[in-house]
Amino acid sequence: MEILTGNELMSGATVYLDRDGHWVEGLQQARVFLKEEAEARDAAIAATKKTMRINSLEIETVTLRDGVIHPDRIRERIRAEGPTAPRFDRQHLDKDGHVSI
Amino acid sequence: MYRYDEFDAAFVRERTAQFRDQVNRRLSGEINEDQFRPLRLMNGLYLQLHAYMFRIAIPYGTLRSKQLRKLAYLARTYDRGYGHFTTRTNIQFNWPKLRDIPDMMEHLNEVEMHAIQTSGNCIRNISTDQFAGAAADEIIDPRPVAEILRQWSSLHPEFSYLPRKFKIAMIGAPSDRAAIKFHDIGLKAVTNDAGEIGWEVWVGGGLGRTPMIAKLIRGYVAHTDLLAYCEAIVRVYNRYGRRDNKFKARIKILVHEAGIDKIREEVEAEFAQTKGGVLTLPQAELDRITTYFAAPDFERVNATQIDVLREKELDPAYGDWLERNLHSHRQPGYVSVTISLKPVGGAPGDATDEQMEAIANLAENYSFDELRVTHEQNLVLPHVRVSDLREVYDTLVENGLATGNAGLITDMIACPGLDFCSLANARSIPLAQEISRKFQDPQRQRDIGDLKIKISGCINACGHHHVGHIGILGVEKKGTELYQISVGGDGTEKAAIGDILGHGFVADDVPDAIERLVETYIARRESADEPFIAAYRRLGDAPFKEALYGAQ
Amino acid sequence: MVPNSLGFAPPKPDKLRSLGIMALNGMFDEMDGVSVLRQAVTDILPDDIAIVSSFGADSSVLLHMLAQVDPTLPVYFLETGKHFPETLDYVRTLEARLGLTNVRWLRPDPKDLARFDPDGDLWETDPDSCCHIRKTEPLDGEIAQFGGWVTGRKRYQTAERGVLPHFELTGDDRIKVNPLAYFTDADVNAYKIAHGLPEHPLFAKGYKSIGCAPCTTIVAEGEDPRAGRWRGLNKKECGIHFDFNGAIAKPVAAMEKTLFKDGAFIADPFRGWAEGDDPATVRYTHIPLKMFLDNRAAVLANPHPNGLLVSPGDKVEDVAADLGRFASVAIAFPAFGDGRGYTSARLLAERYAYQGEMRAVGDVLMDQLTLMRRCGISAFVVTHPATRKALETGHLTTVNLFYQPIGTTEVPVGTRPFLRRAAERETEPA
């Protein structure tokens, strides 16, 4: 299973593509693409690139446990939460930071 | 210290205006990220895991108090109230917004600073000895020549798209405090047979994936010829350096593959053409720049002995600090003071805006307005009167900056690692915090003595792990962070690359493994005067291997 | 469209006449231009022949011959309105010096100018049409009066002229007389010296083939002398040398102009090297450096204007001695991040004193233009739309101050940190 993630242009904040085509802060809101949804995923990537507003666009593999999304890579877990040491809150989107496809 | 004239000021202003235009073009969609990336990188702007990271140049690690105050202001206004000092003696901010960057640059320009060439495949900030112009063992202050090299390398039209980044370090003393043998070009001040001071030139050193100790390419280059000689080296590199593989693109690989003799031949042929040309540096210009770095108006005071033992009796913490954090000064009655940014449990190299303000005040009041950044991620007050030490110390205590651990096991280098960096494979900062907690007892640190631990979160080696007496490299293996330990590295004039002794450790096991290495050293050292690195050289790796992995 | 205004019905070709003309060829010694001219003026076409002279660099030879045969013969000079002032002076100089009594200045029709070239910049966008209204049209009316023309063409000048005879019959049954057909450049110069003829004032400045000012540039050593005409424009022949049968002077198709030079996008006469090209015969082509080295003799013997393509990894040292042969050097930047071209450019400009056009080709983006310029590159082949727009609108935000002494010509204040103070002091009031 996969999700799409990237960094929003203005703030650089970590964002995820949700089920409604919005790029949002919450990992748990991310749309999970199943293996057979590769076409939809690629269409979402293409549409996102057109906005030119999401950088470092990546496909991340995740595991669903009790409906909770767990990214497979440590890197992604840290991206979702913010740095562990020194502990800081993650970057948030500004009001002009909302991107949709 | 160097002061901008109108030309320098106009230059950085134009550069800022240019970047503002580039940012606007990106925001309007006129250029895409692929086109914008190299432009922002050339201005020090990265996109990291959580946000943008903005790296500001601190040329040859020298700051005035006004400049540090400006950095504090930027931390407060555009970031989260802190900054991170790097091993390239720069500072970086981890949370700025893209649209604020041009404004931040304008603020920097106001205090004669910029972010030019703090990234990109160009000539990066030149680093040098943090005690330059103060150290007792110095034969020449390298900063005037460093400033001239800074100017020569700023937006150099021929060398803005080199095969890979290019780093120059300089040292004006026999003790190498700038790790010049691990730079693309290392310059060491030497005296020739005629008694004139010039530069010994080393080339092809570096860390990263393929660590290399630099080779001597020329024993002596006069000041007059230094720019022409450097241009010859960089031109040979630009023409022949590999561009087919990013990991083999540094000059160290070119020197390694072609051989130093072949490279010397090419550089000499090029130098023969450029020598005596427009890049000839007249003595008058060197003198002019040197006047900026003239020694401050030191008070004529008698040499003052510091009775560290007595102070230790009265106030152990102060005594310990005196013992570790002072460096001898050429001027009687003065010392250079290291301000440690390595408190127990802290993030190496981080300073809050309030700490920066406090340090700026100290520099203004006690160090002729001068400050230095060290490649080991500390700050230095270069010219402090011995009689002022107690006041300086008390202010440092008030601001949580009085850790007396310079050069000790807790004075670690650590890169930002996977907590921040998009290149990293493993975290560095939490590991440094754990190790410092493990060895937090000041007395124990003193018993161990000089020991440099350096931690990198990936093979790019920003944490200089190859030259740590104990080096730690974070890797990712099957979704977990693993740490390889190496021993015996040395970044000084006795340059050595550490030996990896065996398989890696999970993070939780690293502090214990370090402790076993330390215990082995203490058990096997000839006396308390034999430091860790000397004992390792004498004993070889066998006892340390056994300490880590048990008897074979 | 420019109207076809040929003002006469073309006469039918006469076979006997054409055979007679062919027989004339070979009657005269190759170098005996005066006899050729005398034959034409007195025997073949008495009072029915004229001459069109450009009053260019080597026009004096033919006019000197003419003065010996018949100084009253009509001599047409096309005052296009675009000539160098030196050329106009030279017309008067030769007129007086040779005693020519019938020099007629032909000017373009003001109505044509108003209609087709109101701003006087047609040469820039459509040189063929410019020639048409300023040369062909004015001449067409005159040409109908005469049965023949004297020209100054020489067979060595360009490849198309390799078989030029003394006498030609044109498609509209007129006779063209070429007294200088066998003259070489050296012969022309020797003749000028032998008869003490005045030089065109621009000849000494490096102009070998002089036409209208906008379309004439200096010719590099070893280049085809006519390479300087229409340089930068996709054009090689002047309309008036073609047969006047209506086939000439079609406006060039509006081609996309990607070459930015001297502040404007202009038509590019050069093309890139293509598979199957022959180094001995290509023209206006950037020959890859390695191809040149492998075929050096052939390229040096090739009479056409050509350029050199320098790619990353090429050693410009290897061609240092032959640089004068090339009217243009293209520095390839296959990706903007490959900076080897900057070194190549500096070496060419500074170490090997290359004087011709140096252009950047490949991934040419606005943020690198200043760096390229400083390294000696003066022309840019631009395909990136945003870069094109920036150049067209002049909206190019860049750093114009620099520290390093780079380049060969001007050293602006500030380039050398060590000269800066001295320069500033000089500008201070005493």
PDB file of N, CA and C in Angstrom, chain B residues 81-120:
ATOM      1  N   GLY B  81      13.520  30.461  17.079  1.00  0.00           N
ATOM      2  CA  GLY B  81      14.282  30.933  18.220  1.00  0.00           C
ATOM      3  C   GLY B  81      15.615  30.250  18.441  1.00  0.00           C
ATOM      4  N   TYR B  82      16.142  29.622  17.400  1.00  0.00           N
ATOM      5  CA  TYR B  82      17.486  29.063  17.542  1.00  0.00           C
ATOM      6  C   TYR B  82      18.138  28.925  16.175  1.00  0.00           C
ATOM      7  N   GLY B  83      19.444  28.718  16.206  1.00  0.00           N
ATOM      8  CA  GLY B  83      20.201  28.472  14.986  1.00  0.00           C
ATOM      9  C   GLY B  83      21.178  27.342  15.237  1.00  0.00           C
ATOM     10  N   HIS B  84      21.676  26.777  14.141  1.00  0.00           N
ATOM     11  CA  HIS B  84      22.577  25.628  14.267  1.00  0.00           C
ATOM     12  C   HIS B  84      23.904  25.958  13.593  1.00  0.00           C
ATOM     13  N   PHE B  85      24.991  25.978  14.369  1.00  0.00           N
ATOM     14  CA  PHE B  85      26.323  26.237  13.801  1.00  0.00           C
ATOM     15  C   PHE B  85      26.884  24.945  13.226  1.00  0.00           C
ATOM     16  N   THR B  86      27.481  25.067  12.023  1.00  0.00           N
ATOM     17  CA  THR B  86      27.852  23.866  11.279  1.00  0.00           C
ATOM     18  C   THR B  86      29.357  23.627  11.274  1.00  0.00           C
ATOM     19  N   THR B  87      29.745  22.478  10.756  1.00  0.00           N
ATOM     20  CA  THR B  87      31.165  22.136  10.667  1.00  0.00           C
ATOM     21  C   THR B  87      31.878  22.939   9.584  1.00  0.00           C
ATOM     22  N   ARG B  88      31.135  23.676   8.766  1.00  0.00           N
ATOM     23  CA  ARG B  88      31.777  24.557   7.782  1.00  0.00           C
ATOM     24  C   ARG B  88      31.807  25.976   8.360  1.00  0.00           C
ATOM     25  N   THR B  89      31.609  26.093   9.657  1.00  0.00           N
ATOM     26  CA  THR B  89      31.577  27.354  10.414  1.00  0.00           C
ATOM     27  C   THR B  89      30.497  28.300   9.898  1.00  0.00           C
ATOM     28  N   ASN B  90      29.450  27.730   9.342  1.00  0.00           N
ATOM     29  CA  ASN B  90      28.298  28.531   8.937  1.00  0.00           C
ATOM     30  C   ASN B  90      27.206  28.388   9.989  1.00  0.00           C
ATOM     31  N   ILE B  91      26.069  29.068   9.754  1.00  0.00           N
ATOM     32  CA  ILE B  91      24.922  28.854  10.621  1.00  0.00           C
ATOM     33  C   ILE B  91      23.737  28.506   9.745  1.00  0.00           C
ATOM     34  N   GLN B  92      22.889  27.611  10.224  1.00  0.00           N
ATOM     35  CA  GLN B  92      21.692  27.333   9.443  1.00  0.00           C
ATOM     36  C   GLN B  92      20.435  27.400  10.298  1.00  0.00           C
ATOM     37  N   PHE B  93      19.364  27.831   9.607  1.00  0.00           N
ATOM     38  CA  PHE B  93      18.045  27.919  10.228  1.00  0.00           C
ATOM     39  C   PHE B  93      17.147  26.859   9.609  1.00  0.00           C
ATOM     40  N   ASN B  94      16.375  26.185  10.457  1.00  0.00           N
ATOM     41  CA  ASN B  94      15.644  25.003  10.013  1.00  0.00           C
ATOM     42  C   ASN B  94      14.185  25.213   9.655  1.00  0.00           C
ATOM     43  N   TRP B  95      13.627  26.410   9.914  1.00  0.00           N
ATOM     44  CA  TRP B  95      12.186  26.552   9.746  1.00  0.00           C
ATOM     45  C   TRP B  95      11.729  27.794   8.988  1.00  0.00           C
ATOM     46  N   PRO B  96      12.532  28.375   8.125  1.00  0.00           N
ATOM     47  CA  PRO B  96      12.062  29.601   7.456  1.00  0.00           C
ATOM     48  C   PRO B  96      11.058  29.289   6.354  1.00  0.00           C
ATOM     49  N   LYS B  97      10.296  30.305   5.977  1.00  0.00           N
ATOM     50  CA  LYS B  97       9.347  30.177   4.867  1.00  0.00           C
ATOM     51  C   LYS B  97       9.992  30.760   3.612  1.00  0.00           C
ATOM     52  N   LEU B  98       9.624  30.180   2.487  1.00  0.00           N
ATOM     53  CA  LEU B  98      10.249  30.596   1.218  1.00  0.00           C
ATOM     54  C   LEU B  98      10.135  32.100   0.979  1.00  0.00           C
ATOM     55  N   ARG B  99       8.954  32.651   1.222  1.00  0.00           N
ATOM     56  CA  ARG B  99       8.780  34.055   0.866  1.00  0.00           C
ATOM     57  C   ARG B  99       9.568  34.979   1.781  1.00  0.00           C
ATOM     58  N   ASP B 100       9.981  34.484   2.939  1.00  0.00           N
ATOM     59  CA  ASP B 100      10.755  35.326   3.858  1.00  0.00           C
ATOM     60  C   ASP B 100      12.248  35.377   3.531  1.00  0.00           C
ATOM     61  N   ILE B 101      12.695  34.450   2.712  1.00  0.00           N
ATOM     62  CA  ILE B 101      14.146  34.343   2.506  1.00  0.00           C
ATOM     63  C   ILE B 101      14.756  35.629   1.936  1.00  0.00           C
ATOM     64  N   PRO B 102      14.143  36.234   0.896  1.00  0.00           N
ATOM     65  CA  PRO B 102      14.756  37.482   0.408  1.00  0.00           C
ATOM     66  C   PRO B 102      14.837  38.570   1.493  1.00  0.00           C
ATOM     67  N   ASP B 103      13.816  38.629   2.355  1.00  0.00           N
ATOM     68  CA  ASP B 103      13.880  39.611   3.456  1.00  0.00           C
ATOM     69  C   ASP B 103      15.011  39.268   4.422  1.00  0.00           C
ATOM     70  N   MET B 104      15.142  37.978   4.706  1.00  0.00           N
ATOM     71  CA  MET B 104      16.236  37.576   5.592  1.00  0.00           C
ATOM     72  C   MET B 104      17.581  37.977   4.979  1.00  0.00           C
ATOM     73  N   MET B 105      17.685  37.795   3.670  1.00  0.00           N
ATOM     74  CA  MET B 105      18.933  38.180   3.001  1.00  0.00           C
ATOM     75  C   MET B 105      19.186  39.673   3.129  1.00  0.00           C
ATOM     76  N   GLU B 106      18.125  40.455   3.016  1.00  0.00           N
ATOM     77  CA  GLU B 106      18.324  41.903   3.147  1.00  0.00           C
ATOM     78  C   GLU B 106      18.809  42.272   4.546  1.00  0.00           C
ATOM     79  N   HIS B 107      18.245  41.594   5.535  1.00  0.00           N
ATOM     80  CA  HIS B 107      18.733  41.812   6.891  1.00  0.00           C
ATOM     81  C   HIS B 107      20.217  41.465   7.000  1.00  0.00           C
ATOM     82  N   LEU B 108      20.588  40.365   6.382  1.00  0.00           N
ATOM     83  CA  LEU B 108      21.993  39.963   6.425  1.00  0.00           C
ATOM     84  C   LEU B 108      22.876  41.004   5.738  1.00  0.00           C
ATOM     85  N   ASN B 109      22.410  41.483   4.591  1.00  0.00           N
ATOM     86  CA  ASN B 109      23.195  42.471   3.856  1.00  0.00           C
ATOM     87  C   ASN B 109      23.474  43.703   4.720  1.00  0.00           C
ATOM     88  N   GLU B 110      22.497  44.048   5.569  1.00  0.00           N
ATOM     89  CA  GLU B 110      22.678  45.217   6.441  1.00  0.00           C
ATOM     90  C   GLU B 110      23.888  45.075   7.352  1.00  0.00           C
ATOM     91  N   VAL B 111      24.215  43.827   7.715  1.00  0.00           N
ATOM     92  CA  VAL B 111      25.368  43.626   8.604  1.00  0.00           C
ATOM     93  C   VAL B 111      26.513  42.937   7.872  1.00  0.00           C
ATOM     94  N   GLU B 112      26.555  43.161   6.538  1.00  0.00           N
ATOM     95  CA  GLU B 112      27.678  42.678   5.741  1.00  0.00           C
ATOM     96  C   GLU B 112      27.775  41.159   5.760  1.00  0.00           C
ATOM     97  N   MET B 113      26.633  40.524   5.590  1.00  0.00           N
ATOM     98  CA  MET B 113      26.624  39.058   5.501  1.00  0.00           C
ATOM     99  C   MET B 113      25.774  38.638   4.309  1.00  0.00           C
ATOM    100  N   HIS B 114      25.899  37.365   3.961  1.00  0.00           N
ATOM    101  CA  HIS B 114      25.151  36.823   2.820  1.00  0.00           C
ATOM    102  C   HIS B 114      25.089  35.311   2.947  1.00  0.00           C
ATOM    103  N   ALA B 115      24.420  34.686   1.974  1.00  0.00           N
ATOM    104  CA  ALA B 115      24.330  33.222   1.959  1.00  0.00           C
ATOM    105  C   ALA B 115      24.870  32.667   0.650  1.00  0.00           C
ATOM    106  N   ILE B 116      25.686  33.475  -0.016  1.00  0.00           N
ATOM    107  CA  ILE B 116      26.157  33.098  -1.345  1.00  0.00           C
ATOM    108  C   ILE B 116      27.090  31.893  -1.249  1.00  0.00           C
ATOM    109  N   GLN B 117      26.840  30.913  -2.106  1.00  0.00           N
ATOM    110  CA  GLN B 117      27.717  29.761  -2.238  1.00  0.00           C
ATOM    111  C   GLN B 117      27.863  28.943  -0.960  1.00  0.00           C
ATOM    112  N   THR B 118      26.777  28.891  -0.181  1.00  0.00           N
ATOM    113  CA  THR B 118      26.801  27.968   0.952  1.00  0.00           C
ATOM    114  C   THR B 118      26.247  26.609   0.539  1.00  0.00           C
ATOM    115  N   SER B 119      25.931  26.478  -0.732  1.00  0.00           N
ATOM    116  CA  SER B 119      25.621  25.174  -1.293  1.00  0.00           C
ATOM    117  C   SER B 119      25.925  25.264  -2.777  1.00  0.00           C
ATOM    118  N   GLY B 120      25.666  24.183  -3.496  1.00  0.00           N
ATOM    119  CA  GLY B 120      25.919  24.188  -4.928  1.00  0.00           C
ATOM    120  C   GLY B 120      27.308  23.692  -5.264  1.00  0.00           C
TER     121      GLY B 120
END
